[in-house]
């Protein structure tokens, strides 16, 4: 391998310069949004095939800049983590998600809508009083803790197993539910996952998209879905875009589905209307 001499100037292509410039521009936008609550909450309803209605929703963060336009979360969330403002993103999302649950329950007192899930990042589990501060937000909004669901990725667990476990145990004892996010994309350590109190396992959309009508894969998928069921965890498939995918999941016994076929992520008022309509209200 070639060694760089000290003081060798970096040979930067225009593309690299462009990428660095965009990254820095986004970092500025994210920093400003973190200071000024400049993010937006979207909610993507989650469908239950057996209940035939939306039973929950995922909170997804949106960020738009006057000059840069809408910035995809896959681009700004890693930057928010790097510049140390991800806990501001989560706090914002948590506040808005709890406010949504509160207003939906107030408007529909007999609803069977379960609640909203919020994405947590691996890097924030180092915060000592994380559980207490999250529970304080839930309490301030006057909603049952069971209406809050926390989405955690496998990589977060692997990065910080003890902190995640302690957080989950504290929160679970208060009734908060947990969703294991992006299952199938990481190096699954099944024993760690199964020891933790996950209510739902979210099968990454890449898994659904890679399966076809191959009967072996139907069996595999069904085994996966029912296997989690045996362990007391429900399977949810992400990225459901076509009626064929929905029918496939139905045959596999995967009850919970999330995807563009049912609904895109929506602003809160539109999500509330979609959920209410599915409940026949
Ligand atoms: P994720 O947690 O896996 O969220 C699901 C992503 O799949 C969302 O992308 C959603 O819009 C998209 N999606 C849902 N159904 C379909 C479908 O049928 N087809 C396709 N093609 N896509 C579908 P989004 O909103 O762009 O978010 C991307 C990622 O950014 C999320 O992936 C999550 O990792 C991260 N993210 C978003 N909001 C937050 C947040 O508030 N906090 C944290 N820490 N991460 C967030
Ligand atoms: Ca998620
Ligand atoms: Ca996911
Ligand atoms: Ca993802």
XYZ file of C-alpha atoms and ligand atoms in Angstrom:
330
model
C 0.000 0.000 0.000
C 1.108 3.519 -0.789
C 2.183 5.743 2.051
C 1.232 9.391 2.032
C 4.111 11.804 2.586
C 3.421 14.329 5.319
C 2.074 17.543 3.777
C 0.968 15.782 0.615
C -1.908 17.941 -0.595
C -5.228 16.138 -0.816
C -6.228 15.675 -4.408
C -9.888 16.510 -4.304
C -12.125 16.053 -7.310
C -14.988 18.491 -7.938
C -17.376 15.685 -6.913
C -15.643 15.324 -3.550
C -15.688 19.084 -3.044
C -19.395 19.073 -3.882
C -20.116 16.296 -1.385
C -18.161 18.034 1.372
C -19.935 21.295 0.647
C -23.374 19.636 0.781
C -22.529 17.790 3.981
C -21.463 21.029 5.662
C -24.524 22.864 4.361
C -26.798 20.108 5.752
C -24.946 20.163 9.074
C -25.747 23.893 9.352
C -29.409 23.306 8.515
C -29.660 20.437 11.033
C -27.967 22.476 13.773
C -30.373 25.361 13.191
C -33.399 23.012 13.096
C -32.281 21.427 16.373
C -32.158 24.867 18.035
C -35.473 26.064 16.636
C -37.659 22.932 16.493
C -37.368 23.204 12.749
C -38.169 19.570 12.002
C -41.538 18.191 10.945
C -43.323 15.067 12.154
C -44.810 12.688 9.615
C -46.708 9.552 10.577
C -46.975 6.364 8.567
C -49.968 4.243 9.647
C -49.381 0.539 10.359
C -52.007 -1.914 9.106
C -53.258 -5.040 10.857
C -54.621 -7.587 8.395
C -56.657 -9.394 11.078
C -58.144 -6.193 12.529
C -58.492 -4.722 9.013
C -57.543 -1.239 10.170
C -54.588 0.901 11.154
C -53.548 -0.042 14.681
C -50.406 2.070 15.095
C -48.152 4.536 13.274
C -44.431 5.229 12.920
C -43.096 8.742 13.535
C -40.737 9.773 10.718
C -38.745 12.993 10.792
C -38.775 15.496 7.920
C -36.460 18.437 7.257
C -36.817 21.010 4.499
C -34.497 23.913 3.793
C -35.371 26.965 1.668
C -32.291 26.498 -0.478
C -31.614 22.746 -0.314
C -35.259 21.675 -0.459
C -36.378 18.490 1.323
C -33.401 16.625 2.803
C -33.886 12.822 3.107
C -33.615 11.438 6.669
C -31.133 8.821 5.469
C -28.899 11.817 4.757
C -29.567 14.176 7.697
C -30.032 11.673 10.552
C -26.414 10.380 10.347
C -25.220 13.999 10.271
C -27.388 14.833 13.312
C -25.704 11.908 15.081
C -22.226 13.067 14.079
C -22.687 16.683 15.188
C -24.264 15.659 18.486
C -27.840 16.892 18.056
C -29.675 13.577 17.582
C -31.170 13.783 21.077
C -32.807 17.074 20.018
C -34.324 15.270 17.026
C -35.638 12.464 19.235
C -36.990 14.899 21.841
C -38.811 16.834 19.126
C -40.275 13.645 17.628
C -41.279 12.325 21.051
C -43.085 15.577 21.945
C -44.986 15.651 18.667
C -45.763 11.926 18.728
C -47.183 12.145 22.267
C -49.191 15.257 21.314
C -50.593 13.330 18.346
C -51.629 10.366 20.491
C -53.220 12.725 22.998
C -55.262 14.610 20.438
C -56.314 11.446 18.601
C -57.489 9.807 21.821
C -59.306 12.978 22.882
C -61.087 13.135 19.529
C -61.908 9.397 19.515
C -62.294 8.252 23.155
C -63.276 4.681 22.245
C -60.424 4.204 19.742
C -58.516 0.963 19.571
C -55.506 2.733 18.008
C -52.489 1.513 19.974
C -49.994 4.311 19.627
C -46.979 5.761 17.869
C -43.445 4.444 17.541
C -40.419 6.754 17.647
C -36.987 5.884 16.225
C -34.088 6.009 18.679
C -30.442 6.186 17.565
C -27.642 3.976 18.825
C -25.568 6.941 20.021
C -28.166 8.248 22.462
C -28.298 5.231 24.768
C -25.228 6.530 26.589
C -27.433 9.191 28.203
C -27.856 8.138 31.865
C -31.313 9.561 32.522
C -32.731 8.678 29.089
C -35.567 6.507 30.449
C -36.588 9.078 33.065
C -36.591 11.957 30.601
C -38.634 10.016 28.031
C -41.164 8.896 30.660
C -41.463 12.508 31.842
C -42.530 13.591 28.350
C -45.120 10.814 28.170
C -46.487 11.744 31.606
C -46.639 15.446 30.746
C -48.872 14.655 27.774
C -51.168 12.553 29.958
C -51.112 9.452 27.767
C -50.647 5.833 28.871
C -47.015 4.732 28.529
C -48.267 1.787 26.449
C -49.097 4.274 23.660
C -45.378 4.939 23.168
C -43.354 2.464 21.174
C -39.601 2.775 20.778
C -37.902 1.519 17.604
C -34.392 0.219 18.190
C -32.083 -1.265 15.548
C -29.974 -4.373 15.933
C -26.863 -2.272 15.411
C -27.827 -0.068 18.387
C -28.093 -3.156 20.573
C -24.778 -4.515 19.381
C -23.076 -1.137 19.901
C -24.344 -0.741 23.436
C -25.914 -3.958 24.796
C -25.878 -3.127 28.503
C -27.197 0.436 28.140
C -29.950 -0.669 25.758
C -30.942 -3.526 28.045
C -31.132 -1.266 31.116
C -33.161 1.322 29.187
C -35.556 -1.305 27.854
C -36.101 -2.905 31.230
C -36.914 0.421 32.893
C -39.244 1.524 30.114
C -40.919 -1.845 29.669
C -41.733 -1.969 33.368
C -43.704 1.255 32.839
C -45.598 -0.198 29.872
C -43.616 1.236 26.946
C -43.470 -1.192 23.982
C -40.433 -1.937 21.836
C -40.075 -2.583 18.112
C -36.919 -4.148 16.757
C -36.183 -2.148 13.597
C -34.460 -3.184 10.358
C -34.392 -6.871 11.258
C -32.401 -8.791 8.683
C -29.979 -6.043 7.727
C -27.397 -6.489 10.457
C -25.472 -9.279 12.030
C -28.345 -10.692 14.013
C -27.354 -11.956 17.387
C -30.566 -13.834 17.997
C -29.882 -14.696 21.594
C -29.414 -11.039 22.545
C -32.562 -10.070 20.696
C -34.678 -12.806 22.187
C -33.606 -11.954 25.723
C -34.938 -8.437 25.286
C -38.635 -7.567 25.616
C -39.523 -6.788 21.991
C -43.218 -6.686 21.171
C -42.744 -6.393 17.428
C -39.978 -7.371 15.011
C -39.908 -5.177 11.901
C -38.668 -7.183 8.942
C -36.652 -4.827 6.769
C -38.182 -4.017 3.395
C -35.180 -5.539 1.646
C -36.294 -8.960 2.934
C -39.789 -8.669 1.494
C -38.461 -7.260 -1.761
C -35.988 -10.086 -2.222
C -38.605 -12.792 -1.896
C -40.681 -13.897 -4.847
C -43.505 -16.354 -5.117
C -40.995 -19.151 -4.573
C -42.780 -21.653 -2.316
C -39.625 -22.277 -0.300
C -39.475 -18.622 0.546
C -43.130 -18.611 1.538
C -42.298 -21.350 3.993
C -39.212 -19.501 5.177
C -41.117 -16.268 5.645
C -44.004 -18.031 7.380
C -41.554 -19.785 9.676
C -39.922 -16.460 10.483
C -43.260 -14.777 11.207
C -44.687 -17.646 13.258
C -41.356 -18.297 14.971
C -41.414 -14.810 16.417
C -45.058 -15.364 17.325
C -44.126 -18.413 19.373
C -41.633 -16.226 21.219
C -44.331 -13.683 22.003
C -43.216 -11.166 19.407
C -45.334 -10.084 16.438
C -43.807 -9.834 12.981
C -44.301 -6.653 10.926
C -43.208 -6.335 7.320
C -42.071 -2.961 5.987
C -42.118 -1.798 2.386
C -45.445 -3.333 1.338
C -46.058 -1.695 -2.032
C -48.187 -4.140 -4.042
C -51.330 -6.276 -3.534
C -49.162 -9.304 -4.424
C -46.793 -8.556 -1.543
C -49.774 -8.144 0.780
C -51.250 -11.477 -0.311
C -47.848 -13.134 0.113
C -47.573 -11.835 3.672
C -51.128 -12.954 4.367
C -50.211 -16.496 3.333
C -47.180 -16.304 5.612
C -49.300 -15.250 8.577
C -47.539 -11.908 8.922
C -50.344 -9.732 10.313
C -48.753 -6.292 10.623
C -47.844 -4.410 7.457
C -46.422 -0.992 6.687
C -45.906 0.449 3.227
C -47.023 2.696 0.430
C -49.824 0.254 -0.509
C -51.609 1.239 2.717
C -50.289 4.747 3.267
C -47.299 6.985 2.728
C -45.926 8.856 5.733
C -48.398 11.734 6.248
C -48.668 15.031 8.127
C -50.399 14.418 11.506
C -53.860 15.728 10.502
C -53.933 13.522 7.405
C -52.655 10.509 9.355
C -55.404 11.043 11.951
C -58.009 11.142 9.168
C -56.639 7.955 7.578
C -56.584 6.105 10.908
C -60.086 7.300 11.823
C -61.433 6.288 8.388
C -59.932 2.795 8.806
C -61.697 2.543 12.169
C -64.966 3.362 10.412
C -65.258 6.782 12.058
P -36.796 3.273 8.919
O -36.865 3.491 10.380
O -36.533 1.899 8.441
O -38.174 3.850 8.339
C -38.881 3.282 7.267
C -38.554 3.984 5.985
O -39.170 3.282 4.906
C -39.109 5.413 5.896
O -38.204 6.181 5.130
C -40.417 5.211 5.140
O -40.880 6.380 4.501
C -39.968 4.171 4.149
N -41.077 3.392 3.615
C -42.204 2.991 4.232
N -42.977 2.258 3.428
C -42.323 2.174 2.247
C -42.617 1.535 0.994
O -43.642 0.891 0.812
N -41.693 1.670 0.013
C -40.549 2.382 0.183
N -39.713 2.491 -0.852
N -40.236 2.993 1.348
C -41.109 2.884 2.370
P -37.751 7.647 5.578
O -38.888 8.370 6.223
O -37.090 8.253 4.396
O -36.686 7.367 6.705
C -35.482 6.718 6.409
C -34.748 6.348 7.668
O -34.333 7.515 8.372
C -35.589 5.564 8.656
O -35.663 4.213 8.259
C -34.801 5.787 9.928
O -33.686 4.939 9.963
C -34.333 7.212 9.746
N -35.251 8.127 10.463
C -36.373 8.749 10.029
N -36.915 9.505 11.019
C -36.113 9.338 12.106
C -36.130 9.870 13.458
O -37.021 10.629 13.888
N -35.101 9.465 14.276
C -34.127 8.609 13.860
N -33.164 8.261 14.731
N -34.090 8.096 12.614
C -35.070 8.464 11.744
Ca -38.026 2.672 12.027
Ca -37.059 -0.061 9.401
Ca -33.918 1.775 7.938
